[in-house]
XYZ file of C-alpha atoms in Angstrom:
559
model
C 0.000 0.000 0.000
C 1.123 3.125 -0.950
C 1.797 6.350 1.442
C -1.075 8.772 1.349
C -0.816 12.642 1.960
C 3.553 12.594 2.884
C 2.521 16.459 4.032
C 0.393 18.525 1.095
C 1.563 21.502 0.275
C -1.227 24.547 1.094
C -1.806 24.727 -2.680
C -5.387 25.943 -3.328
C -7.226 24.066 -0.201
C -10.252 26.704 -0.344
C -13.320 24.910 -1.303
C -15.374 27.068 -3.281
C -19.497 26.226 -3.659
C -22.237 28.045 -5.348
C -25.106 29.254 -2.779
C -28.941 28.373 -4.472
C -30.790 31.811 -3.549
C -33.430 33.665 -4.857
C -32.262 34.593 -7.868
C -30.533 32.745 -11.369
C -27.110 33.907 -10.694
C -24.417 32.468 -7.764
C -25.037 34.822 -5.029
C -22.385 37.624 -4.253
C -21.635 39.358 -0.847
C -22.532 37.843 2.726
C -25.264 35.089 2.872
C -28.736 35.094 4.052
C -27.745 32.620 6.673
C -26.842 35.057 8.809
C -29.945 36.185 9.400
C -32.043 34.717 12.629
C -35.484 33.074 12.077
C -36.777 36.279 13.291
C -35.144 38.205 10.017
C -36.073 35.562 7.443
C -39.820 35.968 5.465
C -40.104 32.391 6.165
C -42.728 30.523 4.072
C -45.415 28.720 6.518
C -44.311 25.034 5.173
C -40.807 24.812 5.279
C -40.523 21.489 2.870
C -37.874 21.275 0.182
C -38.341 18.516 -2.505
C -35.594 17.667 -4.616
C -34.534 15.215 -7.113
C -31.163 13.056 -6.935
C -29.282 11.243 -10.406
C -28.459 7.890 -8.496
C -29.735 5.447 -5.774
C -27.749 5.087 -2.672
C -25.208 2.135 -2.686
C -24.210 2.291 0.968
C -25.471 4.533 4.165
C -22.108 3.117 5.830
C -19.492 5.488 6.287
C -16.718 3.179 6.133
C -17.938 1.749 2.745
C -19.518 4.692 0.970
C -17.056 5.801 -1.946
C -19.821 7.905 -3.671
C -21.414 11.239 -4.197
C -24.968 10.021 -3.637
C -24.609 8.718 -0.673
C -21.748 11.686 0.605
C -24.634 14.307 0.298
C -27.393 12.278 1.978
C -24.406 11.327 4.758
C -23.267 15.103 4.828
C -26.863 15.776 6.164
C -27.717 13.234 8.469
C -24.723 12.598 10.166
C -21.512 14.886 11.295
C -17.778 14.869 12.654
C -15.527 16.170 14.124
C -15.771 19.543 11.593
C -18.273 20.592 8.936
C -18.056 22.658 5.919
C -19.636 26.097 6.729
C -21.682 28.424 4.605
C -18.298 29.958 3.584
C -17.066 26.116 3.224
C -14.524 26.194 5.516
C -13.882 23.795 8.495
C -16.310 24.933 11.590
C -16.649 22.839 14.452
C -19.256 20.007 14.203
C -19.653 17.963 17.638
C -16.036 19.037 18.728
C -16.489 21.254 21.650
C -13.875 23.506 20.901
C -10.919 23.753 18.872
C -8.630 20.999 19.411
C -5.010 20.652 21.836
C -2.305 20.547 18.988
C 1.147 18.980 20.772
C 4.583 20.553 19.916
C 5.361 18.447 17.327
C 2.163 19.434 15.328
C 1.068 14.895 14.853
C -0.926 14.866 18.402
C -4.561 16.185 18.528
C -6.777 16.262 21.487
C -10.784 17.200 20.689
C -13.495 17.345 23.486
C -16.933 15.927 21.970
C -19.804 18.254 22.756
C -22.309 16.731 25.410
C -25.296 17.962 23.872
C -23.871 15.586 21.005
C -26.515 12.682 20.897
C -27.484 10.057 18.462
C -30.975 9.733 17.180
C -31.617 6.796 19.635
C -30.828 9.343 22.736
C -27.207 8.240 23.506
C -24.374 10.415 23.500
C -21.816 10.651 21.023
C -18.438 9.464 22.572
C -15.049 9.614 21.939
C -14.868 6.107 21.107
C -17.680 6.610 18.152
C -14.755 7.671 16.406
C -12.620 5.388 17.641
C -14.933 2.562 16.161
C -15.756 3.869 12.791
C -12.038 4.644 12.037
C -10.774 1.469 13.272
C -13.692 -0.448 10.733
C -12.264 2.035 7.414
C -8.822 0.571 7.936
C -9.416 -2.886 8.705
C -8.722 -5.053 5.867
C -12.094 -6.910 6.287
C -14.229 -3.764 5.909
C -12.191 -3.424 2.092
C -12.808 0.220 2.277
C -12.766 2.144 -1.120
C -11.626 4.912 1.189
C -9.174 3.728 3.494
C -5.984 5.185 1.426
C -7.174 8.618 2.993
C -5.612 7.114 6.114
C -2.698 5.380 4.974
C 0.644 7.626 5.226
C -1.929 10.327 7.905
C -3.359 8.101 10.775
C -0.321 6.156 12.869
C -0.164 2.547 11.862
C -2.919 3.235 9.349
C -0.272 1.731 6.931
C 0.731 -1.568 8.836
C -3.307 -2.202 9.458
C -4.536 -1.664 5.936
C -1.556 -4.345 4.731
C -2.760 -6.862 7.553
C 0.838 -6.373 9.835
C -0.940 -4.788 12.650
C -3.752 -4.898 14.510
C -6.982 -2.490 14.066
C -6.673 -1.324 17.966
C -3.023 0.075 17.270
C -4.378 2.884 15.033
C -3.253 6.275 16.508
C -7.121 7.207 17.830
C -7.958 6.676 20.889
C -10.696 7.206 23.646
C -9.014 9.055 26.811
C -12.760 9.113 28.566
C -16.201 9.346 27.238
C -15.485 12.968 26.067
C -12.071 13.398 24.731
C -10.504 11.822 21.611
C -6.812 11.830 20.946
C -5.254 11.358 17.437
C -1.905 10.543 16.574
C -0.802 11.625 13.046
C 2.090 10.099 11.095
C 3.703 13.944 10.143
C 2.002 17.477 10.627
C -1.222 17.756 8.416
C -2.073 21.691 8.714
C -5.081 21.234 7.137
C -6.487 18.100 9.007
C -9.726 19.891 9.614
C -10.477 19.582 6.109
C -9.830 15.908 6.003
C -12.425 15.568 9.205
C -15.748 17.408 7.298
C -15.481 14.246 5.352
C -17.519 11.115 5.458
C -15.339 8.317 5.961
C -13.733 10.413 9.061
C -17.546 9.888 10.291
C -18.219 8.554 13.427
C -20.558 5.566 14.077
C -22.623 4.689 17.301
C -20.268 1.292 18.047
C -23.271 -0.263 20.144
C -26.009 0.642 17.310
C -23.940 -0.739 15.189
C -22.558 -3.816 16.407
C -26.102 -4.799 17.042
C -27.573 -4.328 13.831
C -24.658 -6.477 11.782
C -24.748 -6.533 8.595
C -27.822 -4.758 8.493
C -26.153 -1.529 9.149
C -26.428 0.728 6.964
C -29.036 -1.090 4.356
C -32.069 1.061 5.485
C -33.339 4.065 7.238
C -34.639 1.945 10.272
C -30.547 0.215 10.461
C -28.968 3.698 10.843
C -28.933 6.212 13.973
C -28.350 10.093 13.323
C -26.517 12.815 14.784
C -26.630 15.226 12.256
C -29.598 18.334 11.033
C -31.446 15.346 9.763
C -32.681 11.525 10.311
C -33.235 9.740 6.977
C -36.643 8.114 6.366
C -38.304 5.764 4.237
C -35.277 4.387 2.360
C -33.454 1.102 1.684
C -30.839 0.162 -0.740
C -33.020 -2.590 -1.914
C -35.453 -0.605 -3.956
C -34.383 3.493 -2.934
C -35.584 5.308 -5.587
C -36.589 7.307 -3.148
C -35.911 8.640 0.427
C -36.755 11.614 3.044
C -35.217 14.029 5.600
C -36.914 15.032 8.280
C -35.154 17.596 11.154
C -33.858 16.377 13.822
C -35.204 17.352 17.183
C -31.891 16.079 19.038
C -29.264 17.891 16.737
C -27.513 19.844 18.789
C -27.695 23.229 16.721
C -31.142 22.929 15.428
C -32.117 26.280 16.094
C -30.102 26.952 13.157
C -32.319 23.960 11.149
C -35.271 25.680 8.898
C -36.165 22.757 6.735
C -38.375 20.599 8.860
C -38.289 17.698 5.693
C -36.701 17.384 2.491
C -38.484 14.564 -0.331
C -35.953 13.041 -2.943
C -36.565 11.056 -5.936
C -34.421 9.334 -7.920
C -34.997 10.923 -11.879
C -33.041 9.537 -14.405
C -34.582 11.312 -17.266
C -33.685 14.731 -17.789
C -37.441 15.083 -19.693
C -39.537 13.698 -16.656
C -37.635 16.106 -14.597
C -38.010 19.005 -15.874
C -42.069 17.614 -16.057
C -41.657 17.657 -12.742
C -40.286 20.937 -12.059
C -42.895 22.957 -14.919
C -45.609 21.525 -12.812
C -44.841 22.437 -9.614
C -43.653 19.289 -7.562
C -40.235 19.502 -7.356
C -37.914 22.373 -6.537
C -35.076 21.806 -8.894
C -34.799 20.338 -12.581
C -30.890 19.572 -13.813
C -30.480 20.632 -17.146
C -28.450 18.535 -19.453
C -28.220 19.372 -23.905
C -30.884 21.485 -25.500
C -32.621 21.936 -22.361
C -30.043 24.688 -21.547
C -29.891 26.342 -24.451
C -33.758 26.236 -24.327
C -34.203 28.022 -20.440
C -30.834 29.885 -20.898
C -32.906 32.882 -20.070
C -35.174 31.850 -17.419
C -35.395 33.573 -14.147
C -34.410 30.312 -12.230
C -31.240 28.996 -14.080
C -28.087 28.722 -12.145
C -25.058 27.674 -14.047
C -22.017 26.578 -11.956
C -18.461 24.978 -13.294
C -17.707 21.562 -11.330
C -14.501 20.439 -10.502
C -15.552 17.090 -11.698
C -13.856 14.848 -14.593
C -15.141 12.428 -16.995
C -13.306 9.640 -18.682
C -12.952 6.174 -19.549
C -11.149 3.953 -17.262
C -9.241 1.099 -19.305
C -9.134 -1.895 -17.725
C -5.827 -3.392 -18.129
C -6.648 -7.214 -16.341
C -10.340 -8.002 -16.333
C -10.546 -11.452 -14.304
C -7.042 -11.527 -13.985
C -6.303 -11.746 -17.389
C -4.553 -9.125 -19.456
C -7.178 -7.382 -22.105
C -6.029 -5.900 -25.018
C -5.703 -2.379 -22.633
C -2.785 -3.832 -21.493
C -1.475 -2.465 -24.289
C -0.190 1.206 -24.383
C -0.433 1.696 -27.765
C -4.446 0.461 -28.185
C -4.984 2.781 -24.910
C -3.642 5.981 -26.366
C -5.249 5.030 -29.567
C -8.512 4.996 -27.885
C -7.622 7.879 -25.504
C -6.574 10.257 -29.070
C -9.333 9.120 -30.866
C -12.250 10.997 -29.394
C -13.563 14.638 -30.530
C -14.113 15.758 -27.430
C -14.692 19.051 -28.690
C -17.781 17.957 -30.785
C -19.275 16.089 -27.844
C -19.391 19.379 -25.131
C -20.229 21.554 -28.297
C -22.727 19.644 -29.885
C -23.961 17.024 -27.682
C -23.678 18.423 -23.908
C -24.359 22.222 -24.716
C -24.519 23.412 -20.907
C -21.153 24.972 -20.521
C -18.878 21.703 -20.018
C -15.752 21.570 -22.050
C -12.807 19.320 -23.246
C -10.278 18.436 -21.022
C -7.331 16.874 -22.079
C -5.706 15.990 -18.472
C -6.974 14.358 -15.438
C -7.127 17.226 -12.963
C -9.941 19.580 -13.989
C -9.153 23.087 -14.316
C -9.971 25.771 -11.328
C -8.975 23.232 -8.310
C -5.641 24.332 -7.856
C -2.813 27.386 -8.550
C 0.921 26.858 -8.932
C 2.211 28.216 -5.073
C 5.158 30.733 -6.993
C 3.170 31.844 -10.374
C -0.469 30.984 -9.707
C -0.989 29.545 -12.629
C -3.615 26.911 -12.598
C -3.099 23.638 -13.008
C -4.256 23.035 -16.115
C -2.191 26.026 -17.390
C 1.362 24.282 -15.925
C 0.325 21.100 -17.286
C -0.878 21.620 -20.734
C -2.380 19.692 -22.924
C -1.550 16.651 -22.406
C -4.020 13.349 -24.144
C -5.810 16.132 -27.206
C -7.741 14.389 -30.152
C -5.386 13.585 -32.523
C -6.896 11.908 -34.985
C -3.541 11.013 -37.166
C -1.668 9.887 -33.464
C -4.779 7.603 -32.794
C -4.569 5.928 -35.975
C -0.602 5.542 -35.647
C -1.148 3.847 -32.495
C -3.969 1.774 -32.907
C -2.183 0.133 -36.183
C 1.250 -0.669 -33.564
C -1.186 -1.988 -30.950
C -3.032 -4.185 -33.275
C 0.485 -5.713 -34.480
C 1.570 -6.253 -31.471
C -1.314 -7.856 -30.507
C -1.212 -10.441 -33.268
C -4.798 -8.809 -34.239
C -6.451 -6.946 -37.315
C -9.581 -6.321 -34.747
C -11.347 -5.858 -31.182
C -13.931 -5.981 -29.763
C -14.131 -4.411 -26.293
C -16.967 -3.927 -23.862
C -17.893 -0.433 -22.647
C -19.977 -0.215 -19.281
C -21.989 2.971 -17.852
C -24.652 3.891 -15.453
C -28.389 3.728 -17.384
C -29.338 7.625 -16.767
C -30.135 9.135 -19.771
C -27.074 12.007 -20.051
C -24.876 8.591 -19.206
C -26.592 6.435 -22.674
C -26.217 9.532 -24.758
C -22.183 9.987 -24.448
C -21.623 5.835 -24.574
C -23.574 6.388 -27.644
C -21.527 8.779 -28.586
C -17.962 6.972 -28.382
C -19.165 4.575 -29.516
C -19.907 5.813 -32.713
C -16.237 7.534 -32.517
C -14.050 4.711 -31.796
C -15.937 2.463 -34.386
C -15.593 5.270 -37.039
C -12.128 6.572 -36.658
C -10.199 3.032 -35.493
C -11.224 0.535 -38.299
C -11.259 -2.990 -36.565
C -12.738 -1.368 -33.294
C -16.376 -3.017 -32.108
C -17.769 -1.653 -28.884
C -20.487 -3.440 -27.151
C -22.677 -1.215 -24.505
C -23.820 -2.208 -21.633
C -25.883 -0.193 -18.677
C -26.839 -0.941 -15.549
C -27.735 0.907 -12.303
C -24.846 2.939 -10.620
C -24.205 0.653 -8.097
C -24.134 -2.161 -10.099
C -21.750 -0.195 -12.349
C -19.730 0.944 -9.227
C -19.205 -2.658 -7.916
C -18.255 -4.156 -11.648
C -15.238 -1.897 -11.777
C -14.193 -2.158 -8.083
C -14.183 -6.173 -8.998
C -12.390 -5.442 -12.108
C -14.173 -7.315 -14.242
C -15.141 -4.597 -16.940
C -13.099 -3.651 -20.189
C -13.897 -0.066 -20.163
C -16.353 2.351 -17.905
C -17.471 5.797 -18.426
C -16.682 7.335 -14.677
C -16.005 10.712 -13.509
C -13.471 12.027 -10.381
C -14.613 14.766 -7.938
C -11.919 16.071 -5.915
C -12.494 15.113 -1.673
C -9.981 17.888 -1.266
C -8.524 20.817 -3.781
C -5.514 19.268 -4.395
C -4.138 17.745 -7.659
C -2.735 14.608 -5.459
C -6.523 13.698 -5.041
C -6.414 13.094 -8.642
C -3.117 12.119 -9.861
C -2.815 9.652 -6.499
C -5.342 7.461 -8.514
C -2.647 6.629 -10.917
C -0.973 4.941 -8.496
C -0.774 1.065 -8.592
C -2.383 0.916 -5.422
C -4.869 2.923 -5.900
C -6.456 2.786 -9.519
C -8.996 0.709 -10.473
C -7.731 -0.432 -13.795
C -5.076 -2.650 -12.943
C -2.720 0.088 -14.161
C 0.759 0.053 -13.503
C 4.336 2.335 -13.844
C 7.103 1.978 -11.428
C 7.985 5.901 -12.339
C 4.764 6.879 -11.513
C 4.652 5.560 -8.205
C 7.668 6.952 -7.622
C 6.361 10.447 -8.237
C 3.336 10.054 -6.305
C 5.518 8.903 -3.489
C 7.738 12.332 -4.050
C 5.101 14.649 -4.535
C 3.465 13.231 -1.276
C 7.236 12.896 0.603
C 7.953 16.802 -0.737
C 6.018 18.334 1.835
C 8.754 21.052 2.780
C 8.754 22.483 -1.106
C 5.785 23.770 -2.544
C 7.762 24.406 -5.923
C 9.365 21.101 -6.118
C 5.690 19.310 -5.105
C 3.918 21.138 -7.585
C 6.719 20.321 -10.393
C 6.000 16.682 -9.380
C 2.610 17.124 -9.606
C 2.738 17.940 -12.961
C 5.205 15.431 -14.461
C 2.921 12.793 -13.010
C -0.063 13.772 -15.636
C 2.894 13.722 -18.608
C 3.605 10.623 -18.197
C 0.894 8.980 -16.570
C -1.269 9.879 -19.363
C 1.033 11.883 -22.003
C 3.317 8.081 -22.392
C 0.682 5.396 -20.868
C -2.616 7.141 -21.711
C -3.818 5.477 -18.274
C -6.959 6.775 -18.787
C -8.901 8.692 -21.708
C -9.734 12.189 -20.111
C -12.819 13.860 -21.845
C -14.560 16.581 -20.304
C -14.834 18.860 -16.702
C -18.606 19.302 -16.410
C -20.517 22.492 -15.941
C -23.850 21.883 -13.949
C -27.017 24.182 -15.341
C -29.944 23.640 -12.929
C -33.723 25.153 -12.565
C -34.180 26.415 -8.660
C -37.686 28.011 -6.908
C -36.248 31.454 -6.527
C -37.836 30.611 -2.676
C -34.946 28.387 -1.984
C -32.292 30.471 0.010
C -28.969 29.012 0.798
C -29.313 25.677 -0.456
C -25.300 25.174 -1.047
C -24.311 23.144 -4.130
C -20.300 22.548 -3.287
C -18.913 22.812 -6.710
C -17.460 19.476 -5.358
C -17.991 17.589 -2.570
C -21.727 16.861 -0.752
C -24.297 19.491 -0.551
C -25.655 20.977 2.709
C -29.036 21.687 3.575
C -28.621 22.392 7.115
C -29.042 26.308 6.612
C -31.300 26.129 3.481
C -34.810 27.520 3.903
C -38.037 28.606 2.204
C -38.728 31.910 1.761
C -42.515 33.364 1.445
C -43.190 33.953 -1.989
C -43.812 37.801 -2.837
């Protein structure tokens, strides 16, 4: 297992989000939030009712890896730290800011005691203690447990099965106070802690419920704004928040229940929206050219990436992927252009890296990312063709046929569509086969690698190129990928902790060769989200990555 997080560099950690007000435009100046419930024209029924892309996989923390179930998580439960209206860190059921020790790796937090679950017990220090200790077992297999590795003492030696899950560096010094050993100084550890998987879970709750944790509403406690209702990952197409009388700052709480529906059809939800019973519609194509001047559009850019993953193994047995050549053939071949232009139409554009543009600034120039980086894996229609002729020889092979997987929305059916259409027209020899199925099911065929190719998209956990380029690592990536060089950058852009400069140069030769020599991956777009929203929904923040927050959203009375 590979060493996560050898000491970031402070290079563009702001979070930035886009607050949902009362008008089509992200709000400027000082939020609404402020206000008490005295100064807000509150609307009599304070219900929101929204709409959601996906099903929920997993309500456990410790085996969660999505953005579905992040938001509904993010809103229902809490840590340590939360993201604030401003989205930066403010204490969650900490009491107080914690006691940082000389050496800057030993942190002391005092739980709140008006901290309780949704089954009246208090949250403890060792609620932590046991959620943490589950993410890093090796048992648990926890998509997110790298996020420890190389920060959490002996997070390393536990993941690889050398040590045992009590030795991690957390640890319960009374029913209040939490201590946590880190394996080097992590200035910005309270970002790391308004994330999920840093969660804690009532140990007693659920120990109890077994493997039922986690699979329903009624198998989950809640410490957070709101307690989740009328879901279970059996059939969840849709689910409900309701406030939660027990949170401990739900004075600041207006929403007193949220409705969500899962809408995979851009058509039925905009149905939805026109006639009044839902409160947002996400607009995808024509349907943004088409309400580009309505009152309600907001338009936001998202630090999110789409691209195909190449699997290099599927059932342990190389694929043609395994060769470079037939990757950056595939990767080159692809007007990317054409697609955001003529296809997506709501703001999106090409990318031709991994890390999407707007997450991060060079610490000496400030020059994005993107900017440093260049372009590194462009359409090239006369490189594709190069390559895929090489591959093909060296394959012993005058054709393929490869299998492409996605999720079955309808934005997801349109762009598989769409490359497939590209790769059979501009590789001769190339057949693609489609196949979608719900996310989930999508989501568990590539973590079992047994997929040739999947559309999926990255969004940062953290604004930091590493949260990207880490996935390139052998360790980490999902495709069975694998360059001895580029583990050893990761490793020195994570070990290079001291030198900004020298990180961020690392940083950037991981994407040349990573995907400028392999082609890894096939990059092709950072999204843009257009949405409809009731001008009466005030602060209602959509991060532009990360899980939404509805703890200070409200209705206003219309005028």
């Amino acid at each position: 297992m590979k060493r996560w997080l050898k000491g970031l560099g402070m290079i563009g950690l702001g979070l930035t989000l886009s607050a949902c007000g009362n008008t089509g435009e992200t709000p400027k100046g000082d939020s609404t939030s402020s206000m008490t419930s005295e100064e807000k024209p509150l609307a009599e029924t304070q219900e929101l009712r929204l709409t959601a892309a996906s099903e929920i996989p997993s309500m456990d923390t410790a085996i969660a890896t999505d953005l579905t179930s992040f938001t509904v998580m993010n809103n229902v439960f809490e840590g340590l730290y939360e993201l604030g209206p401003d989205s930066k860190p403010v204490l969650g059921v900490a009491e107080e800011k914690p006691e940082i020790s000389k050496d800057g790796k030993t942190y002391t937090f005092r739980i709140r005691k008006d901290a309780v679950w949704s089954n009246g017990e208090a949250v403890s220090a060792d609620d932590f203690v046991y959620a943490w200790q589950k993410v890093v077992d090796p048992e648990t297999a926890s998509g997110y447990a790298y996020m420890y590795d190389g920060l959490i003492q002996n997070a390393t030696k536990i993941i690889n099965g050398e040590m045992e899950t009590a030795d991690l560096g957390i640890e319960a010094v009374s029913e209040n106070e939490l201590e946590i050993t880190l394996v080097q100084p992590t200035p910005y550890f309270d970002q790391l802690l308004t994330l999920p998987f840093f969660f804690p879970q009532n140990r007693t709750y659920a120990e109890e419920q077994g493997t039922e944790y986690g699979m329903s509403s009624d198998h989950l406690v809640y410490n957070g704004p709101f307690v989740l209702k009328d879901w279970n990952q059996a059939s969840g197409m849709e689910w409900t928040y309701e406030k939660n009388p027990d949170y401990w700052d739900n004075k600041t709480v207006e929403l007193d229940k949220i409705t969500v529906n899962v809408i995979k059809e851009v058509s039925t939800e905009l149905n939805l929206y026109e006639n009044g019973n839902t409160d947002i519609a996400t607009l995808t194509g024509s349907f943004v050219e088409q309400y580009k001047n309505d009152p309600d559009i907001v338009t936001t850019l998202q630090a999110v990436t789409f691209y195909i993953e190449m699997n290099n193994l599927n059932n342990g047995e190389a694929t043609p992927l395994n060769n470079p050549h037939i990757r950056m053939a595939i990767a080159s071949a692809v007007d990317k252009k054409a697609y955001v232009d003529s296809v997506l139409q709501d703001g999106s554009d090409l990318i031709d890296g991994f890390v999407p543009a707007g997450l991060a600034n060079n610490p000496k120039t400030d020059a994005d990312y993107r900017e440093d980086a260049g372009d590194v894996l462009s359409y090239d229609l006369e490189k594709a063709e190069k390559a895929w002729e090489t591959g093909l020889a060296e394959l012993g092979k005058d054709q393929l046929e490869l299998e492409l997987i996605t999720s079955d929305t309808e934005s997801s059916k349109r762009l598989a569509e769409f490359l497939q259409s590209e790769l059979e027209k501009n590789l001769p020899g190339l057949t693609i086969k489609l196949r979608s199925m719900p996310f989930s099911m999508k989501l568990d065929t590539v973590r079992k690698g047994t997929y040739d190719m999947a559309v999926n998209s990255w969004v940062a956990d953290f604004a930091d190129p590493i949260n990207y380029l880490e996935r390139f690592d052998t360790d980490i990536n999902r495709m069975n990928y694998s360059n001895p060089e580029v583990d050893a950058l990761v490793d020195k852009a994570k070990a290079t902790y001291d030198n900004d400069e020298a990180r961020w140069d690392t940083l950037v030769e991981i994407e040349k060769v990573a995907l400028g020599e392999d082609a890894a991956l096939a990059p092709l777009y950072q999204s843009a989200e257009s949405y409809l929203l009731r001008p009466q929904v005030q602060d209602m923040y959509r991060r532009v990555f990360g899980p939404d927050s509805y703890k200070w959203a409200w209705i206003s009375a219309e005028k």
